[in-house]
mmCIF file with all atom_site columns, C-alpha atoms in Angstrom:
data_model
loop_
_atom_site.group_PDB
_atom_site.id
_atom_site.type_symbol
_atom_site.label_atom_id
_atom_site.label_alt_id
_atom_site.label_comp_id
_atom_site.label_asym_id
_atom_site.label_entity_id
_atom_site.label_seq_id
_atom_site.pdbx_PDB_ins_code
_atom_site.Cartn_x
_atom_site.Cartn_y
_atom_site.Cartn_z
_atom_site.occupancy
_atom_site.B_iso_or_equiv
_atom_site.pdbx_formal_charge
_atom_site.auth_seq_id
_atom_site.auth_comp_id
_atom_site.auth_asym_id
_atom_site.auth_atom_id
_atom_site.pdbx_PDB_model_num
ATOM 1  C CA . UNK A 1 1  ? 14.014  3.596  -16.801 1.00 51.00 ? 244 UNK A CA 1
ATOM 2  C CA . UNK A 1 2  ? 16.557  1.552  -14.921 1.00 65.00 ? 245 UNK A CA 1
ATOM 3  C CA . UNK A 1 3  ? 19.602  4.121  -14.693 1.00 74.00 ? 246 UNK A CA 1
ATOM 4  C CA . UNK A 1 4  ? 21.328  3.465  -11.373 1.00 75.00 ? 247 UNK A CA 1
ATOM 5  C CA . UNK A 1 5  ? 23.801  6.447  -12.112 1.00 83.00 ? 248 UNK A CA 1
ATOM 6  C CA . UNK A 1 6  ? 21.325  8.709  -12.907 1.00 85.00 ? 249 UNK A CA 1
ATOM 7  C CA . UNK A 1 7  ? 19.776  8.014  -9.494  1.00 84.00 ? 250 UNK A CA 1
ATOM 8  C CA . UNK A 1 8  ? 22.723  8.314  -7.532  1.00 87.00 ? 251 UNK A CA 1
ATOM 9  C CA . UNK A 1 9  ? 23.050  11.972 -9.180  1.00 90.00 ? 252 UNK A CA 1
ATOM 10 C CA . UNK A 1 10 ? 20.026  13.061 -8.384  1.00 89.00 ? 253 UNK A CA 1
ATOM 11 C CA . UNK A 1 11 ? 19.744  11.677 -5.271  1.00 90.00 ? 254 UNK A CA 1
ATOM 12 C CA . UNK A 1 12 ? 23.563  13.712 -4.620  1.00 92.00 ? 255 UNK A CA 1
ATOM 13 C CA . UNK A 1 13 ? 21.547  16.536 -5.887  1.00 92.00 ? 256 UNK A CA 1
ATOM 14 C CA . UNK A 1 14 ? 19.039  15.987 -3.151  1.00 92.00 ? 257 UNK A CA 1
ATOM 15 C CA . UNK A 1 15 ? 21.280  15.501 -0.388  1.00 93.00 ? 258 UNK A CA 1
ATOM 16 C CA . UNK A 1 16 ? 23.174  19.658 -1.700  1.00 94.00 ? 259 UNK A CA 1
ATOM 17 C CA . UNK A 1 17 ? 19.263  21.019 -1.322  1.00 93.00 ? 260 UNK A CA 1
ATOM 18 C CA . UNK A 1 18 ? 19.018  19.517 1.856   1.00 93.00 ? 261 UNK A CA 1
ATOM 19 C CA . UNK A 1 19 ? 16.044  18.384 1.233   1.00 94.00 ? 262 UNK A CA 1
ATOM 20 C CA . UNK A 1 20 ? 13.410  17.263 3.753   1.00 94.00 ? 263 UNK A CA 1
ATOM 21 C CA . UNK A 1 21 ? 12.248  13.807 2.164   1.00 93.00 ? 264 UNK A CA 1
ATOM 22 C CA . UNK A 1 22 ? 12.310  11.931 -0.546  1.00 92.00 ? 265 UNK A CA 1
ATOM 23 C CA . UNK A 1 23 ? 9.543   9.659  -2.264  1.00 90.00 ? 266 UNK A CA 1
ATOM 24 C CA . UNK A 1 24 ? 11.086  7.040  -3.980  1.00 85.00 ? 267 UNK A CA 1
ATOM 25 C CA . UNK A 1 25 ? 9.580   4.894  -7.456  1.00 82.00 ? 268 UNK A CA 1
ATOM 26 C CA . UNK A 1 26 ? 12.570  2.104  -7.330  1.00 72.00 ? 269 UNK A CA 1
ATOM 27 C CA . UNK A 1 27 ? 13.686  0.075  -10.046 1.00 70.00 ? 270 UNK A CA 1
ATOM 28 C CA . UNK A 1 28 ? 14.716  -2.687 -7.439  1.00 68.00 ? 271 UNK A CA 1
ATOM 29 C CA . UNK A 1 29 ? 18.151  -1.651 -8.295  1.00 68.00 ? 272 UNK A CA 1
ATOM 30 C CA . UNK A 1 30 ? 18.882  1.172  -6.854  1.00 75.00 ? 273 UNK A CA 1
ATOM 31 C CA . UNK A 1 31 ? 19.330  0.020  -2.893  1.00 82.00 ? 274 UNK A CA 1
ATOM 32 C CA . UNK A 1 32 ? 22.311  1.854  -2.643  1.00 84.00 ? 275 UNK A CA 1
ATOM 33 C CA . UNK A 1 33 ? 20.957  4.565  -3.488  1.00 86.00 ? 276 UNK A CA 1
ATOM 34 C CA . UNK A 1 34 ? 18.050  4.662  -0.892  1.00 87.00 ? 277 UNK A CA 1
ATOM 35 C CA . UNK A 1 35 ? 20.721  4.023  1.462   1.00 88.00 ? 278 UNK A CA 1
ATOM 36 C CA . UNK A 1 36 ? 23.310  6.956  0.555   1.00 89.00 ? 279 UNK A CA 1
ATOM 37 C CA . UNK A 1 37 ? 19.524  9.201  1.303   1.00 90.00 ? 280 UNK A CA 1
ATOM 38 C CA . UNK A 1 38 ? 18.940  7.097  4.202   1.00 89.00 ? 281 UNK A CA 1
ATOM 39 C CA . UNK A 1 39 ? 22.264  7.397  6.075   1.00 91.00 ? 282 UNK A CA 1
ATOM 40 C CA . UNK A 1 40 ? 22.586  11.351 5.389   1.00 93.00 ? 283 UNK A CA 1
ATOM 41 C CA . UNK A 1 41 ? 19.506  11.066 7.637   1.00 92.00 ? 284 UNK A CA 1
ATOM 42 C CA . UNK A 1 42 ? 16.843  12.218 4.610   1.00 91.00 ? 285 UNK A CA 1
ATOM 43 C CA . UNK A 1 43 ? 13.246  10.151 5.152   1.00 92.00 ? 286 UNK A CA 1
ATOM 44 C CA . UNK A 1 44 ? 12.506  7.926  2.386   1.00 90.00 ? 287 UNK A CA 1
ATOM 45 C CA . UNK A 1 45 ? 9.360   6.301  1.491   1.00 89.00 ? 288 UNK A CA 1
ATOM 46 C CA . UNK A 1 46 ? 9.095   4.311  -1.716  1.00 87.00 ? 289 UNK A CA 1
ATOM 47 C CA . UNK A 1 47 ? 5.977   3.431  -3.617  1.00 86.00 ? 290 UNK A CA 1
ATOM 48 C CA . UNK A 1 48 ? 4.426   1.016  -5.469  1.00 78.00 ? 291 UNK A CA 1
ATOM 49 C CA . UNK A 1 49 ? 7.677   -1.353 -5.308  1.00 75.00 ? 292 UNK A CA 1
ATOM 50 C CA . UNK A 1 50 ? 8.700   -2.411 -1.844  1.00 70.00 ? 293 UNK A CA 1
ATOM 51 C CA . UNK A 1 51 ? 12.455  -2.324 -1.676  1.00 74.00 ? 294 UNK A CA 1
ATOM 52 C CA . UNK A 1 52 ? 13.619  -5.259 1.143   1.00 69.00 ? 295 UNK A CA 1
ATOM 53 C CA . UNK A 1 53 ? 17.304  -4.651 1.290   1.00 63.00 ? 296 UNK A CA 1
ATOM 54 C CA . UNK A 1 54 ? 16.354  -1.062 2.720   1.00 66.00 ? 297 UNK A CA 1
ATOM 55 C CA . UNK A 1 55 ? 14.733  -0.225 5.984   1.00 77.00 ? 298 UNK A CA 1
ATOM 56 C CA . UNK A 1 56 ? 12.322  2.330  4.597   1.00 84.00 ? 299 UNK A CA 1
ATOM 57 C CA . UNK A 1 57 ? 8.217   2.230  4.527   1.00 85.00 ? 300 UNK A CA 1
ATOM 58 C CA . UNK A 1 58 ? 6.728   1.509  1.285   1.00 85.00 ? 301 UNK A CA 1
ATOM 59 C CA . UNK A 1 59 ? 3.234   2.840  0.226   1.00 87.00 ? 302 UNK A CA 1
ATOM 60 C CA . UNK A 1 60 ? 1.578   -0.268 -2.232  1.00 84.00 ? 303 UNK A CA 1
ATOM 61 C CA . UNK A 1 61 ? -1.181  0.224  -4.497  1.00 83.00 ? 304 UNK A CA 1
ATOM 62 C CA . UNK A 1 62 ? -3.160  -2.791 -5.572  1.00 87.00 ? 305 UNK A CA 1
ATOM 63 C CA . UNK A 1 63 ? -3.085  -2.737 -9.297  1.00 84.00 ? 306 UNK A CA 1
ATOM 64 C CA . UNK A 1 64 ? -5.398  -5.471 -9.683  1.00 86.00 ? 307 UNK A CA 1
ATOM 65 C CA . UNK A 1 65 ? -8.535  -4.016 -7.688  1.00 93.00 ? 308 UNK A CA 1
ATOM 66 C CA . UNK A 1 66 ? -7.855  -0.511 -9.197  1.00 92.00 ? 309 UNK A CA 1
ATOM 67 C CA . UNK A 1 67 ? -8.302  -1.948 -12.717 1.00 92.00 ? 310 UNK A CA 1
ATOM 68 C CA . UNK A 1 68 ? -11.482 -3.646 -11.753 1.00 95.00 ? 311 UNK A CA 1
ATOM 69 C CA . UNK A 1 69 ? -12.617 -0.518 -10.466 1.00 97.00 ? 312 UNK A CA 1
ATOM 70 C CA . UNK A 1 70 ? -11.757 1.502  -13.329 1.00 96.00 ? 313 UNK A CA 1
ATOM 71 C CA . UNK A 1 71 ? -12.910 -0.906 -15.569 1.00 96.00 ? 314 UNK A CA 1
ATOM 72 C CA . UNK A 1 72 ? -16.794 -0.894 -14.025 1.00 97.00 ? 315 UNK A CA 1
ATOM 73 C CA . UNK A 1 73 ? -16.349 2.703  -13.903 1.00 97.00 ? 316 UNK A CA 1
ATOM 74 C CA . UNK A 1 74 ? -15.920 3.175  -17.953 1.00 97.00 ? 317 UNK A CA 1
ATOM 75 C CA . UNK A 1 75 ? -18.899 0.279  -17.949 1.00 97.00 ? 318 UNK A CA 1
ATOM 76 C CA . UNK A 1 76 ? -20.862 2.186  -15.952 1.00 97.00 ? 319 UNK A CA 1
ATOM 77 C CA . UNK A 1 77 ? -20.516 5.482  -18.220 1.00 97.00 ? 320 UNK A CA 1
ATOM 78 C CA . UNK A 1 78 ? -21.581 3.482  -21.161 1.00 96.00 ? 321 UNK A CA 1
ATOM 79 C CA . UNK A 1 79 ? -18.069 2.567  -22.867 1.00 96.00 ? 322 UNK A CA 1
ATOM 80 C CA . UNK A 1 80 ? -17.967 -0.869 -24.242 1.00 94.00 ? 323 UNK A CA 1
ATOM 81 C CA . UNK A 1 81 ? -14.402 -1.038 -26.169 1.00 95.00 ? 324 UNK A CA 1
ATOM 82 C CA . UNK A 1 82 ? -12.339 -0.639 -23.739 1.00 95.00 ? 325 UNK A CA 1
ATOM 83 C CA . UNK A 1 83 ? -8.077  -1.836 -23.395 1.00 93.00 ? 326 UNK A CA 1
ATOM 84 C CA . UNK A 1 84 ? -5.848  -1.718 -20.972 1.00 88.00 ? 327 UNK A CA 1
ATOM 85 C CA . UNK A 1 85 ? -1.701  -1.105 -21.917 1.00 85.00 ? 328 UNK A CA 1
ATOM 86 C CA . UNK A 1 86 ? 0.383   -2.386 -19.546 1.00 79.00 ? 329 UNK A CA 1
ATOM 87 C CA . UNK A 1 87 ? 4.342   -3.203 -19.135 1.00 75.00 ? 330 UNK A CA 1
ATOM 88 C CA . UNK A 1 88 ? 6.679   -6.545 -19.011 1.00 75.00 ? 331 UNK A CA 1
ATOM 89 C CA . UNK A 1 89 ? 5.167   -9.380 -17.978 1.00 72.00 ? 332 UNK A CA 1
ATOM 90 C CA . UNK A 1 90 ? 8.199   -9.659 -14.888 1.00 66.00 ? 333 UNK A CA 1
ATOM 91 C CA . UNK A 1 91 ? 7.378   -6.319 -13.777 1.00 64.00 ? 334 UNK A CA 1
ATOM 92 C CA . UNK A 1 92 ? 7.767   -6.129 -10.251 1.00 59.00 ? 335 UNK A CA 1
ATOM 93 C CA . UNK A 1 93 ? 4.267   -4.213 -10.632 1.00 57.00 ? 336 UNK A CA 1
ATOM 94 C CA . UNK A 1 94 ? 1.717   -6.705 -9.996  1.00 51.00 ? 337 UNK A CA 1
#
């Protein structure tokens, strides 16, 4: 869900904890947010989207090679009808 506000809450919430990181899924919307985090000094590593406005490291998975995989894995056990569900076609998720 794309909720900017909610994010900003929680990440306010974070920042009252004093927390000592954060990993952040970001809708691509939410630099500001990462930034608030980033300037109280809080780490920040986002995954699976990589965020450019920020400076922050990004941890990618590679969707496409991970389906494969899974794919010849349910093969391999002997399943045969086999889908795969996935989200908007502009997902920033490749």
């Amino acid at each position: 869900m794309d909720d900017p506000a909610r994010s900003k809450l929680y990440a306010q919430s974070f920042l009252e904890r004093q927390v000592d990181g954060v990993i952040f899924v970001s809708s691509g919307s939410d630099v500001a947010v990462i930034d608030m985090l980033t300037a109280a000094e809080v780490p920040v590593i986002t995954i699976d989207r990589e965020v450019s406005a920020s400076n922050v490291s990004s941890v990618r998975v590679d969707n496409r090679r991970g389906g494969y995989l899974a794919t010849r894995h349910l093969i391999g056990h002997g399943h045969r009808r086999i889908a795969c569900l996935v989200g908007p076609p502009r997902s920033e998720t490749p």
